mmCIF file of C-alpha atoms in Angstrom:
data_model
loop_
_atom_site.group_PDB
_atom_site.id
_atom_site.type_symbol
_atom_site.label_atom_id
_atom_site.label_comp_id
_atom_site.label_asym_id
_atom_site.label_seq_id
_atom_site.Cartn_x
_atom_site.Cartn_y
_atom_site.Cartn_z
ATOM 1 C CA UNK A 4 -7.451 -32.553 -19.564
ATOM 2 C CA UNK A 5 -7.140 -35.017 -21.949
ATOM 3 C CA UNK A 6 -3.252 -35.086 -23.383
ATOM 4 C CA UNK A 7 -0.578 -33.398 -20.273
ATOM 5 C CA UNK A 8 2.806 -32.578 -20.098
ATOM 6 C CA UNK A 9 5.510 -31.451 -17.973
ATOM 7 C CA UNK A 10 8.777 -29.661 -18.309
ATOM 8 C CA UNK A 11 11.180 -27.456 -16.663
ATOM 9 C CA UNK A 12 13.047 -24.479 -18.318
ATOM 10 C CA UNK A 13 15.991 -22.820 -16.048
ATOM 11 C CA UNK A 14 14.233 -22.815 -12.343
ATOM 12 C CA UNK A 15 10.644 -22.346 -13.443
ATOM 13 C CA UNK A 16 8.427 -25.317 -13.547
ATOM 14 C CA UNK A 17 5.515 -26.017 -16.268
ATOM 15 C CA UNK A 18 2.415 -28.276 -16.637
ATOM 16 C CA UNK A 19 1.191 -28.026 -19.715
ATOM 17 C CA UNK A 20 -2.850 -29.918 -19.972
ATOM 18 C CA UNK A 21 -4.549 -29.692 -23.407
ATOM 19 C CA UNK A 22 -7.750 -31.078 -25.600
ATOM 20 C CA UNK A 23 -5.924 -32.361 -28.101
ATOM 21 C CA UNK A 24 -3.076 -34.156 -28.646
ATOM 22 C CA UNK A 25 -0.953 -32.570 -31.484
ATOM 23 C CA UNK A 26 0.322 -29.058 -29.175
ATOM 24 C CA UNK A 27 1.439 -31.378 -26.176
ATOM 25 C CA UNK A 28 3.224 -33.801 -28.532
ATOM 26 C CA UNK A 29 4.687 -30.373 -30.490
ATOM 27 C CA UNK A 30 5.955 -29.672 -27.202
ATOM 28 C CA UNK A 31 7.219 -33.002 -26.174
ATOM 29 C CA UNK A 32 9.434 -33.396 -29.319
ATOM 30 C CA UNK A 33 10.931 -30.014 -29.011
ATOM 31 C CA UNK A 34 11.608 -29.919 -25.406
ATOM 32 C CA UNK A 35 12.275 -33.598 -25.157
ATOM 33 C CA UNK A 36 15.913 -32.830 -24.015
ATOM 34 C CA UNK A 37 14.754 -30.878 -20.807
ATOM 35 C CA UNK A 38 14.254 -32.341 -17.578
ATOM 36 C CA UNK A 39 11.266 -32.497 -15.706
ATOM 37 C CA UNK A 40 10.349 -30.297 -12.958
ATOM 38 C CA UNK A 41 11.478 -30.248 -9.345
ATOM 39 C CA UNK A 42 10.285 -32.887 -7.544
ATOM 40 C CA UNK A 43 7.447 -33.163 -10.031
ATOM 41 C CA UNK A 44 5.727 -29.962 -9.030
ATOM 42 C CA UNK A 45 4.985 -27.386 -11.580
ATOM 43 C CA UNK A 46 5.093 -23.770 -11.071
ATOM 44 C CA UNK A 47 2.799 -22.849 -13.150
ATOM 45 C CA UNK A 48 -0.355 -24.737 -14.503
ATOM 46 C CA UNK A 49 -0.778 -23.981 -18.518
ATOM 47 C CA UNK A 50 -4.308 -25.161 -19.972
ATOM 48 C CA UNK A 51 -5.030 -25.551 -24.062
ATOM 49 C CA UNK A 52 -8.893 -26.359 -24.078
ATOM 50 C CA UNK A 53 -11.920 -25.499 -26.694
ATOM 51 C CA UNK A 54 -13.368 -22.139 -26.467
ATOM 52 C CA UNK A 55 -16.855 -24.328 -27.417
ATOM 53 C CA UNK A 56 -17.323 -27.940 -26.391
ATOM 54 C CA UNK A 57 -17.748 -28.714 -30.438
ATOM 55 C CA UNK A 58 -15.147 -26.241 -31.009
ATOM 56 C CA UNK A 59 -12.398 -29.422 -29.537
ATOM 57 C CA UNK A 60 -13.478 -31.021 -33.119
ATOM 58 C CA UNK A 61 -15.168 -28.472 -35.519
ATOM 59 C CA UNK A 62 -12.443 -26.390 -36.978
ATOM 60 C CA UNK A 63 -10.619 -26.424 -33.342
ATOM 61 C CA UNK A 64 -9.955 -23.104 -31.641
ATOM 62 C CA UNK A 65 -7.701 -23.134 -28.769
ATOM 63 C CA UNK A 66 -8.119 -20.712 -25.591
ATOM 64 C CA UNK A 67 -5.297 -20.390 -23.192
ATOM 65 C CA UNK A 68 -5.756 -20.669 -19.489
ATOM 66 C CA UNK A 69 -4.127 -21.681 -16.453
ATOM 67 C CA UNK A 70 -3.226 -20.188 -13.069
ATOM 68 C CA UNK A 71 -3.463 -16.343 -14.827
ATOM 69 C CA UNK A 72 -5.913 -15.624 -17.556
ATOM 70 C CA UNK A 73 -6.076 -12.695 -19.434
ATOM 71 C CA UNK A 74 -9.878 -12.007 -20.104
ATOM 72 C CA UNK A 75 -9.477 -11.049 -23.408
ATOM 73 C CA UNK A 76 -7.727 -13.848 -24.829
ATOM 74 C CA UNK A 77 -8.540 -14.688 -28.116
ATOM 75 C CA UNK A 78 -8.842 -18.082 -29.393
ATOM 76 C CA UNK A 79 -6.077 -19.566 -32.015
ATOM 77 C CA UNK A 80 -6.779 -22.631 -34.560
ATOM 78 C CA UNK A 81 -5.547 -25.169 -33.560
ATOM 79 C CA UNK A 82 -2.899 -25.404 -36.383
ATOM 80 C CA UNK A 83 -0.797 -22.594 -34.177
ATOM 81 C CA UNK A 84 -1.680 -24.796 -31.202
ATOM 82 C CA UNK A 85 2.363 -24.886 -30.412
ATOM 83 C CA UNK A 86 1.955 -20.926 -31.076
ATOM 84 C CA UNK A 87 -0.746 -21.085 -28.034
ATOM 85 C CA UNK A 88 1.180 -23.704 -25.693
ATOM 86 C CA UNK A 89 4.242 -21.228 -25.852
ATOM 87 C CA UNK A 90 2.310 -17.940 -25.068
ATOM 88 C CA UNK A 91 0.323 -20.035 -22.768
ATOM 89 C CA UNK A 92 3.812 -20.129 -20.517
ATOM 90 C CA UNK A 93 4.778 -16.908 -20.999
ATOM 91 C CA UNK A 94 1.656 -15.420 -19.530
ATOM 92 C CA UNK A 95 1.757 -17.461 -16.910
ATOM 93 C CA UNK A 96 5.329 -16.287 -16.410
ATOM 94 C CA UNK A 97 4.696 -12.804 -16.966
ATOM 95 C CA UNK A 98 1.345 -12.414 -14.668
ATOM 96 C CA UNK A 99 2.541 -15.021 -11.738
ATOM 97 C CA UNK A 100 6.341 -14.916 -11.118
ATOM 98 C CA UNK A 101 6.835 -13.552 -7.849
ATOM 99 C CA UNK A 102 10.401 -15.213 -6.891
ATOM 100 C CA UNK A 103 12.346 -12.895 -9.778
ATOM 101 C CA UNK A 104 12.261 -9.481 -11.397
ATOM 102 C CA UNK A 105 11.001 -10.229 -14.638
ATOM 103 C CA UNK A 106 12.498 -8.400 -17.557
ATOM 104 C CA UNK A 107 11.456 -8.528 -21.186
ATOM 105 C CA UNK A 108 14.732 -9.388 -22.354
ATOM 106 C CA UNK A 109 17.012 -12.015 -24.350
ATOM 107 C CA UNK A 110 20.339 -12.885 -22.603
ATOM 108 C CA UNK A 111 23.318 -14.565 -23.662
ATOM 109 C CA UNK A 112 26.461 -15.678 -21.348
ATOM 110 C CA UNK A 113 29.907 -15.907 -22.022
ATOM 111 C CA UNK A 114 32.911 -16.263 -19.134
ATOM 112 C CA UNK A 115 30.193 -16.530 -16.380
ATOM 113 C CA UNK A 116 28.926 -13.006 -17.691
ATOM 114 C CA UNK A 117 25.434 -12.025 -19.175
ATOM 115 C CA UNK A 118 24.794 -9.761 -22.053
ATOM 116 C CA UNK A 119 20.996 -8.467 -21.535
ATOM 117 C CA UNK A 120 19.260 -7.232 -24.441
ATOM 118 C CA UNK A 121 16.072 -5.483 -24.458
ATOM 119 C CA UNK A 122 13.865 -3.415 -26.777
ATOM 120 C CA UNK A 123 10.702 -3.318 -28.276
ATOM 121 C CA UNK A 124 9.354 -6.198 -29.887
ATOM 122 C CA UNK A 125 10.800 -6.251 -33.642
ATOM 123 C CA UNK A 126 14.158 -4.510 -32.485
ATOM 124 C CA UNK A 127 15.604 -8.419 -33.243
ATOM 125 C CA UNK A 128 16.774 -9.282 -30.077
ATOM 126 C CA UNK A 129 15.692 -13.519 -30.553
ATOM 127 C CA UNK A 130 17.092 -13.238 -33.655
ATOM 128 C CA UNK A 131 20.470 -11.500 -32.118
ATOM 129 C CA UNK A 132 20.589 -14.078 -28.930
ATOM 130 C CA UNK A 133 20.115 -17.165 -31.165
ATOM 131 C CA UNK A 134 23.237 -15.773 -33.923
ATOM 132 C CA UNK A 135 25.112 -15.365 -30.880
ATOM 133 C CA UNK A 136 24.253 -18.680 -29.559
ATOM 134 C CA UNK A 137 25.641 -19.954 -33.126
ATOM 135 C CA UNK A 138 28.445 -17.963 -32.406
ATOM 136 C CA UNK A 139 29.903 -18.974 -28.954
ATOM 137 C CA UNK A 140 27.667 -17.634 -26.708
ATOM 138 C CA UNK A 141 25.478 -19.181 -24.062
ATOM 139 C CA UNK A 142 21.954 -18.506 -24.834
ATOM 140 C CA UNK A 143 20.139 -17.797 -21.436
ATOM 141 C CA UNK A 144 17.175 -16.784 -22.796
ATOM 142 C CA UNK A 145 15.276 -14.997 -26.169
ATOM 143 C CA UNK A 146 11.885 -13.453 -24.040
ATOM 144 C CA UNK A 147 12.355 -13.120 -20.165
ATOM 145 C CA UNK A 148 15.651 -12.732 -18.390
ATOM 146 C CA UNK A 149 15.195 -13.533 -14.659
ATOM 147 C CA UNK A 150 16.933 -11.184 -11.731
ATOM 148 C CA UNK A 151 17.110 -12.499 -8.598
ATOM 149 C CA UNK A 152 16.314 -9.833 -6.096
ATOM 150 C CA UNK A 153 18.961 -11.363 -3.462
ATOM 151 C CA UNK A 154 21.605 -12.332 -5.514
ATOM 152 C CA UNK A 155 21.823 -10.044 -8.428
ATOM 153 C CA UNK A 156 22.147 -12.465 -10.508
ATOM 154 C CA UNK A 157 20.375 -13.381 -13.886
ATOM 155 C CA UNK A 158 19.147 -16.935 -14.023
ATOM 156 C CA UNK A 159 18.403 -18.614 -17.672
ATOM 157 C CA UNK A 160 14.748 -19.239 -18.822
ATOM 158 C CA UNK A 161 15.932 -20.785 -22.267
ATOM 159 C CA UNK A 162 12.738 -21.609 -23.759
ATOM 160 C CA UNK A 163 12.329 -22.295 -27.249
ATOM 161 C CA UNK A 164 13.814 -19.414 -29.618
ATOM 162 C CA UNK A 165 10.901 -18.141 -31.024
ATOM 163 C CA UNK A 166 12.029 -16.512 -34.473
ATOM 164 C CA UNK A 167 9.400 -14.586 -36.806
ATOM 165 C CA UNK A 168 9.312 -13.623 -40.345
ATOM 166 C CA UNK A 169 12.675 -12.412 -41.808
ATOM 167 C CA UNK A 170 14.369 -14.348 -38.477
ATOM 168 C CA UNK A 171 13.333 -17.640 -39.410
ATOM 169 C CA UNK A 172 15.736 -17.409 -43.098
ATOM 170 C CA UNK A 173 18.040 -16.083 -41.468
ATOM 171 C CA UNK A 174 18.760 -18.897 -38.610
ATOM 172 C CA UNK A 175 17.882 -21.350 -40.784
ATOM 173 C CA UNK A 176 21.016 -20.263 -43.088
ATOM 174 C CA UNK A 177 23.266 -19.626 -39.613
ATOM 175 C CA UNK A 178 22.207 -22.582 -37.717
ATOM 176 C CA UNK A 179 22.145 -25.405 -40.062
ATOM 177 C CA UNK A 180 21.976 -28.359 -37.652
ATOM 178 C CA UNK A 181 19.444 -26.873 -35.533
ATOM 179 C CA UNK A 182 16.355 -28.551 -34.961
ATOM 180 C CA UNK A 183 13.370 -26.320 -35.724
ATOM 181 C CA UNK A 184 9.886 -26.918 -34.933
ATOM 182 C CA UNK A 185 7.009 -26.708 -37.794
ATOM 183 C CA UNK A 186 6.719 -23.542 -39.410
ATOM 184 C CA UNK A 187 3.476 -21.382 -38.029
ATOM 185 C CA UNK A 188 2.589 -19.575 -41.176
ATOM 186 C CA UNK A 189 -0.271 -16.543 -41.095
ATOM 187 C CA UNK A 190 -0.248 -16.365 -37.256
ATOM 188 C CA UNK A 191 -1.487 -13.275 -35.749
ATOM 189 C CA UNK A 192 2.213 -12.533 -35.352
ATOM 190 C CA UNK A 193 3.226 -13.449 -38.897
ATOM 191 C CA UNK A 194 5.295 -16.712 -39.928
ATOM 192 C CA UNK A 195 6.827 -18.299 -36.949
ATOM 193 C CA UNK A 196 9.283 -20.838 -36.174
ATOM 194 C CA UNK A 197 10.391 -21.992 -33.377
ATOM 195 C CA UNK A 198 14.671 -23.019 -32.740
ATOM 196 C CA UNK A 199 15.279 -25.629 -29.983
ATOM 197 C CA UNK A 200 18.393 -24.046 -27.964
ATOM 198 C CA UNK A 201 21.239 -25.961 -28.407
ATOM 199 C CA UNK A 202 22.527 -28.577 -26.629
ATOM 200 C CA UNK A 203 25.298 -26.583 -24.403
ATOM 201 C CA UNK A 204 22.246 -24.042 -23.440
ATOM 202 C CA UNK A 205 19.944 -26.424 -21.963
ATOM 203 C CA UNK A 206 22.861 -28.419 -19.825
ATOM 204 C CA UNK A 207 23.664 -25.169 -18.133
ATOM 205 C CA UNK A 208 20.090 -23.484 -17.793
ATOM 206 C CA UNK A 209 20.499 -23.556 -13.843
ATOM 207 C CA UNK A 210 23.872 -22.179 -13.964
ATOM 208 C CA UNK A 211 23.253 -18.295 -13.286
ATOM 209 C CA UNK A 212 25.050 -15.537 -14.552
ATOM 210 C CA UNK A 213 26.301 -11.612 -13.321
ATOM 211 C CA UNK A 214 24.891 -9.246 -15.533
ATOM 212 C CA UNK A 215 27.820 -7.509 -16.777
ATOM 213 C CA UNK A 216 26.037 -5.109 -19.891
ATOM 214 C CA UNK A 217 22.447 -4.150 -20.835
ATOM 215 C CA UNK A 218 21.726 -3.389 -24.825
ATOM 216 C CA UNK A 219 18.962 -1.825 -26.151
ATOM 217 C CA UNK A 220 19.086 -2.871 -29.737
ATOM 218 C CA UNK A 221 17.564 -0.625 -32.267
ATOM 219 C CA UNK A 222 17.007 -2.387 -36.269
ATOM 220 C CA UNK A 223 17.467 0.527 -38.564
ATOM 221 C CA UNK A 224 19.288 2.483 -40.615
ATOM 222 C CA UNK A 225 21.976 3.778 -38.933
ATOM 223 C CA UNK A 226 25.445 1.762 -36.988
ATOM 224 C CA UNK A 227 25.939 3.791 -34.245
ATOM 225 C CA UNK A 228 26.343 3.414 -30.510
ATOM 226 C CA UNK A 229 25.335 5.663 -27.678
ATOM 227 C CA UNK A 230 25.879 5.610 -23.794
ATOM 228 C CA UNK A 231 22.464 5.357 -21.782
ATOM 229 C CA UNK A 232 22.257 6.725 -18.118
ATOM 230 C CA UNK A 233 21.567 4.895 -15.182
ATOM 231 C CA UNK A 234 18.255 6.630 -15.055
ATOM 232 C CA UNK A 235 16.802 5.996 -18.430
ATOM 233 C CA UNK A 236 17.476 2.118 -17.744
ATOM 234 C CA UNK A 237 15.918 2.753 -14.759
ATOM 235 C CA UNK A 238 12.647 3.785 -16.663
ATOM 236 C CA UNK A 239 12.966 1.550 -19.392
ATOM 237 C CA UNK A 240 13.504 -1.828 -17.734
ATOM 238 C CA UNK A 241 10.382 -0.897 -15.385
ATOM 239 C CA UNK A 242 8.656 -0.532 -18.521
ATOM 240 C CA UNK A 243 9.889 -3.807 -20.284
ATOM 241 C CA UNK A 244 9.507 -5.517 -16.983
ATOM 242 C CA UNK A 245 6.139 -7.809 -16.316
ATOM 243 C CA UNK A 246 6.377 -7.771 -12.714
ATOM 244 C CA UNK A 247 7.924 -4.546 -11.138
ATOM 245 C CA UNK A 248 5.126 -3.305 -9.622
ATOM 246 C CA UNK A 249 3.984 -6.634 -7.517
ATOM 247 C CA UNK A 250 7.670 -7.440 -6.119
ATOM 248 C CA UNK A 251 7.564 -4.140 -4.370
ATOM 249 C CA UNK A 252 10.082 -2.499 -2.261
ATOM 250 C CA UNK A 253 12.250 -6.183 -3.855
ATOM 251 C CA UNK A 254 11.982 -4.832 -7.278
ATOM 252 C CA UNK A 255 13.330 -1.437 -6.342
ATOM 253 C CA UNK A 256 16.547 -2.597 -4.414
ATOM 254 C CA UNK A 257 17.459 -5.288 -7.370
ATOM 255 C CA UNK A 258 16.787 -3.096 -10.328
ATOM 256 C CA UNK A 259 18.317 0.525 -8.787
ATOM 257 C CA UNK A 260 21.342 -2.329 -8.223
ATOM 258 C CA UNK A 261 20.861 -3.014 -11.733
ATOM 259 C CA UNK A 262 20.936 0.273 -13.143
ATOM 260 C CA UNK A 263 23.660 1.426 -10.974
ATOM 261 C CA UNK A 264 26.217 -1.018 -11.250
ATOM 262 C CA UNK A 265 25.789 -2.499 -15.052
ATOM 263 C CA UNK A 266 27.209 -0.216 -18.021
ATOM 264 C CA UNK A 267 24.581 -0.035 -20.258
ATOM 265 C CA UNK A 268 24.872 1.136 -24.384
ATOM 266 C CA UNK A 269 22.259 1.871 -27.197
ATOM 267 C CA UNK A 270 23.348 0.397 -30.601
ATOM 268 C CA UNK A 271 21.537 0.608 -33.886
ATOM 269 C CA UNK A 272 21.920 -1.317 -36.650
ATOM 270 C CA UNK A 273 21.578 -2.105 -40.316
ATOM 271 C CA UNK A 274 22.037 -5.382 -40.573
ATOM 272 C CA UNK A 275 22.663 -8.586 -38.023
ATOM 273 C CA UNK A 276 26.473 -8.912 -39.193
ATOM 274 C CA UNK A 277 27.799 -5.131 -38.092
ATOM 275 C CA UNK A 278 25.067 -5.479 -34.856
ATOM 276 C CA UNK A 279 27.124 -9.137 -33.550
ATOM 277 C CA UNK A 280 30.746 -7.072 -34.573
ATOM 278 C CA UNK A 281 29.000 -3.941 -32.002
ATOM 279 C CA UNK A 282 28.073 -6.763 -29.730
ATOM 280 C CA UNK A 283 31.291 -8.210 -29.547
ATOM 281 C CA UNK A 284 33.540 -4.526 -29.684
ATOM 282 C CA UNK A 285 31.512 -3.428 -26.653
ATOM 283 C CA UNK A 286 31.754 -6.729 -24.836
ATOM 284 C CA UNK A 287 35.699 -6.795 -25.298
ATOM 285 C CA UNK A 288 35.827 -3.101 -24.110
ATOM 286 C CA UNK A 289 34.396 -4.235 -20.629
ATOM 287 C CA UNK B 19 -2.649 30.614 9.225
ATOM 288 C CA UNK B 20 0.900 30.010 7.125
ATOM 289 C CA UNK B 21 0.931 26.582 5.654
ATOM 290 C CA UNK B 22 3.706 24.421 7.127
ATOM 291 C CA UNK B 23 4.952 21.045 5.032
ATOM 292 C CA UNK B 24 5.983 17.776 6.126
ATOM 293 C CA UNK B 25 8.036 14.607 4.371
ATOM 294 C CA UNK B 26 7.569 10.989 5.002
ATOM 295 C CA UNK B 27 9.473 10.352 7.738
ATOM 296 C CA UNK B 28 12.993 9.045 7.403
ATOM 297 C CA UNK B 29 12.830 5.016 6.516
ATOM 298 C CA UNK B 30 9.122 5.346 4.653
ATOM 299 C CA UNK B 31 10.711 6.200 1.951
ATOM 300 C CA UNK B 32 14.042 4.516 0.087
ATOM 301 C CA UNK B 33 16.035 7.006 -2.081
ATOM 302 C CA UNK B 34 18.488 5.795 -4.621
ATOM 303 C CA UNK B 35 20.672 8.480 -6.612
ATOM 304 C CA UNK B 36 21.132 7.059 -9.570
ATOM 305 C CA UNK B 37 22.915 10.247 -11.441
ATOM 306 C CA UNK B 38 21.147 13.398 -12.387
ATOM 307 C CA UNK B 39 17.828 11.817 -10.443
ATOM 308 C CA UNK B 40 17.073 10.184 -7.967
ATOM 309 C CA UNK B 41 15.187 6.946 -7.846
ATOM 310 C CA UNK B 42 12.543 6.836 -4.656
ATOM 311 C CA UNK B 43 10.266 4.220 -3.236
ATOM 312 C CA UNK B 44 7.492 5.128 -0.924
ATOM 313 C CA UNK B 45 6.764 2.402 1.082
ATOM 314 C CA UNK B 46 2.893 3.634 1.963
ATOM 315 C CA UNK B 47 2.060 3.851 -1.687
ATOM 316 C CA UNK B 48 4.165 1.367 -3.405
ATOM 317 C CA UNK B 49 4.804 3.746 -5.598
ATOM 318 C CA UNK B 50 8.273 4.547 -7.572
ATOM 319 C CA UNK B 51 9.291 8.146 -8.429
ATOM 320 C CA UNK B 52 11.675 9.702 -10.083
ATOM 321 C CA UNK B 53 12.905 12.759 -8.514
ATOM 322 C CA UNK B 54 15.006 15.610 -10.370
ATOM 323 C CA UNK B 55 16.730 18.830 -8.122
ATOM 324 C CA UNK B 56 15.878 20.339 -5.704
ATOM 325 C CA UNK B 57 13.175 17.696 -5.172
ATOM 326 C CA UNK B 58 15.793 15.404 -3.434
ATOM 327 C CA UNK B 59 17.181 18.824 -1.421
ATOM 328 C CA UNK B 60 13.540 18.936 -0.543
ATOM 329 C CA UNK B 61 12.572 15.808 0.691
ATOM 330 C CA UNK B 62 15.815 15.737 2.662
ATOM 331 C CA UNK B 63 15.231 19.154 4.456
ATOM 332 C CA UNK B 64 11.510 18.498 5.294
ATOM 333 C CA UNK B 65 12.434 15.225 6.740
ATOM 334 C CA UNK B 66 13.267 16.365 10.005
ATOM 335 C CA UNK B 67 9.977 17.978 10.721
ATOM 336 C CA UNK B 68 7.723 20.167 9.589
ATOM 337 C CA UNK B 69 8.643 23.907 7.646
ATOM 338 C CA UNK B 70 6.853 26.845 6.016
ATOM 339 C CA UNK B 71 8.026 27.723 2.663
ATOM 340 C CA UNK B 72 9.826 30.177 3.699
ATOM 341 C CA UNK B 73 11.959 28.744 6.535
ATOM 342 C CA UNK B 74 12.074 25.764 4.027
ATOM 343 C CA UNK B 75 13.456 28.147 1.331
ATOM 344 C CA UNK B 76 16.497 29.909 3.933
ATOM 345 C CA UNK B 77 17.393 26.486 5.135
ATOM 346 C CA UNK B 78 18.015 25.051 1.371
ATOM 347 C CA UNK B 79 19.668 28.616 0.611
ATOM 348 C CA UNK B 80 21.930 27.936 3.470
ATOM 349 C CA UNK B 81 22.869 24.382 2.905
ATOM 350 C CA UNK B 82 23.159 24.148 -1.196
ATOM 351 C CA UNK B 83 24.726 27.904 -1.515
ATOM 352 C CA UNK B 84 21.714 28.926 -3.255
ATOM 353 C CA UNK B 85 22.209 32.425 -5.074
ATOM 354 C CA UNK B 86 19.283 32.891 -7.453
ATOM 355 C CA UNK B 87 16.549 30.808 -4.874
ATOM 356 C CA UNK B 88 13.055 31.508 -5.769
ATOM 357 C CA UNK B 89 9.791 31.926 -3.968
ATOM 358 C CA UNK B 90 7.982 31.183 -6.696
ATOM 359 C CA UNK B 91 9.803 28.335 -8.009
ATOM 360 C CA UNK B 92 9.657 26.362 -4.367
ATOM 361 C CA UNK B 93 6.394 26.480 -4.000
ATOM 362 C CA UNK B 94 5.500 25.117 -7.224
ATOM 363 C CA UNK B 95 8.115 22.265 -6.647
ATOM 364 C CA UNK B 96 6.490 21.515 -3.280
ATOM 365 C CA UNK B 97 2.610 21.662 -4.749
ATOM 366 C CA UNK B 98 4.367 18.580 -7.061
ATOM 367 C CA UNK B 99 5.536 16.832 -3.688
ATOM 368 C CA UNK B 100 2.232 17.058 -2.460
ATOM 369 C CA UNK B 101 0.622 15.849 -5.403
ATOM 370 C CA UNK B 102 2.942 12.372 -5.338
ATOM 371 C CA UNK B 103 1.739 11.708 -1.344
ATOM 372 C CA UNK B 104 5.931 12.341 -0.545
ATOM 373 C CA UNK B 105 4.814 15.708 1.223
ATOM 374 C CA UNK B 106 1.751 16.433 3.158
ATOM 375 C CA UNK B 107 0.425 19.917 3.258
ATOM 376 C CA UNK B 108 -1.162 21.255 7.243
#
């Protein structure tokens, strides 16, 4: 590979090798406050090439590969080469962690204490983690949140906040002095942004966390707030999570621990103002 | 000959309550269920060794105080067990 890069985000490990230049230096700026990884060796191997040897210079398309490949990976241009990079990681991530119980989730921390929210994609849970962030909160992550089968623990993957369509106003109005990467506009995702996590975030990404309440944010019409049982988390964080069924008998034990010892609530909401006053009415009810 | 029925044995399988059901893992298969009553009650009463239906069906009358216990109802509960791999059929 022609241009390379290499970063760590919370305990996970990334090289990053590419065809052309602009992704890895997209990357470089936006990540430039994170360290590198331990000891110099990567965790995961992330590859940005040509789907056609003149494809690296006739209106570029950029594949995805690395250590994991999903066959039918299609090609971006390479204007959403950032776009690739990013989903680039979190395939690897999703298809090849094997140390943690990966759940689809975005998790904030506050008083040594994580908040995990999960949902479908669109319920506005980046958008939620990254207000909070603005708002006091550690951000631990906006896509994966990491369990650690032994500990119980949730360690921080605090990649860059990726924030789509109607998100990327609305942190742009909340977090001023961010620092944003390009806009992505007419991705097959829609318009996408991407928010750097600030400052506080990154300094404490190896700092884990005890999961102290699961959401499952719903963006709707109603403001309303339900109780969920131990046994429809059970079923829903094996669905939102990557990697259940390949840790095994270590999945079980850390998510029934999960599920049976974290409180767990179903809020809807009509707007991101009354969701944050939810967020923060349930959190002081702990 | 009257069909008898048999659970994995006690430590192939790990059984979490985690309210109304039960969360299991069966360690042959890999495989995660979730178990509603009497499938628990079941699993539980067949570990010890191997039952017809009917024995099966006085010994979980006996232990859970069953008044309105059903034939019927077992057997279609156990054809279920047998299904997942938990119970094997001889």
């Amino acid at each position: 590979m022609m241009h390379d890069f290499a970063v760590r985000i919370g305990p996970v490990g990334f090289r990053v090798g590419s065809d052309w230049r602009a992704p890895v230096a997209a990357l470089a700026d936006l990540y430039r406050d994170y360290p590198a990884p331990q000891d110099g060796i990567a965790d995961f191997t992330v590859r940005l090439f040509a789907d056609r040897p003149w494809r690296r210079f006739i209106r570029p398309r950029v594949m995805i590969g690395g250590d994991y490949v999903l066959p039918e990976a299609a090609p971006l241009s390479l204007r959403h080469g950032l776009l690739a990079a990013e989903m680039a990681m979190n395939l690897q991530m999703a298809l090849g962690q094997r140390r943690f119980l990966l759940l689809h989730a975005a998790t904030v921390e506050r008083d040594g204490r994580a908040l995990v929210m999960t949902g479908e994609s669109g319920a506005g849970k980046s958008t939620l983690a990254a207000l909070l962030m603005t708002r006091g909160w550690r951000l631990m992550g906006d896509e994966f949140a990491l369990l650690d089968p032994e500990s119980g623990m949730v360690y921080a993957f605090p990649r860059l906040i990726s924030l789509k369509n109607r998100a990327i106003d609305v942190m742009a109005a909340a977090a001023p002095g961010g620092r944003f990467g390009p806009l992505l506009a007419d991705t097959p995702k829609g318009a996408i942004r991407h928010l750097v996590p600030d400052a506080r975030s990154i300094a404490a990404m190896e700092t884990p966390a005890r999961p102290a309440l699961i959401l499952f944010p719903t963006f709707g019409h109603d403001d309303a707030a339900r109780e969920v049982s131990p046994s429809e988390v059970f079923v829903r964080l094996t669905q939102a999570s990557t990697n259940y069924v390949s840790l095994a008998e270590r999945g079980f034990t850390a998510l029934t621990r999960l599920v049976t010892t974290v409180p767990a609530r179903a809020i809807d909401y009509p707007d991101t103002e009354r969701a944050i006053a939810r967020v923060e009415a349930l959190w002081a009810a702990l | 000959m009257t069909s008898r029925y048999r659970a994995a044995p006690p430590g192939a399988i790990v059984a979490v309550r985690l309210d109304m059901l039960t969360a299991l893992y069966h360690r042959a298969s890999g495989q995660t269920h979730l178990l509603a009553s009497p499938a628990p009650e079941i699993l539980d009463a067949l570990a010890d060794g191997p039952l017809t239906a009917d024995t099966l069906l006085d010994r979980l009358r006996a232990a859970y105080d069953l008044i309105d216990a059903d034939a019927g109802a077992l057997a279609a509960r156990l054809e279920e067990l047998v299904d997942t791999g938990l119970v094997e059929r001889r």
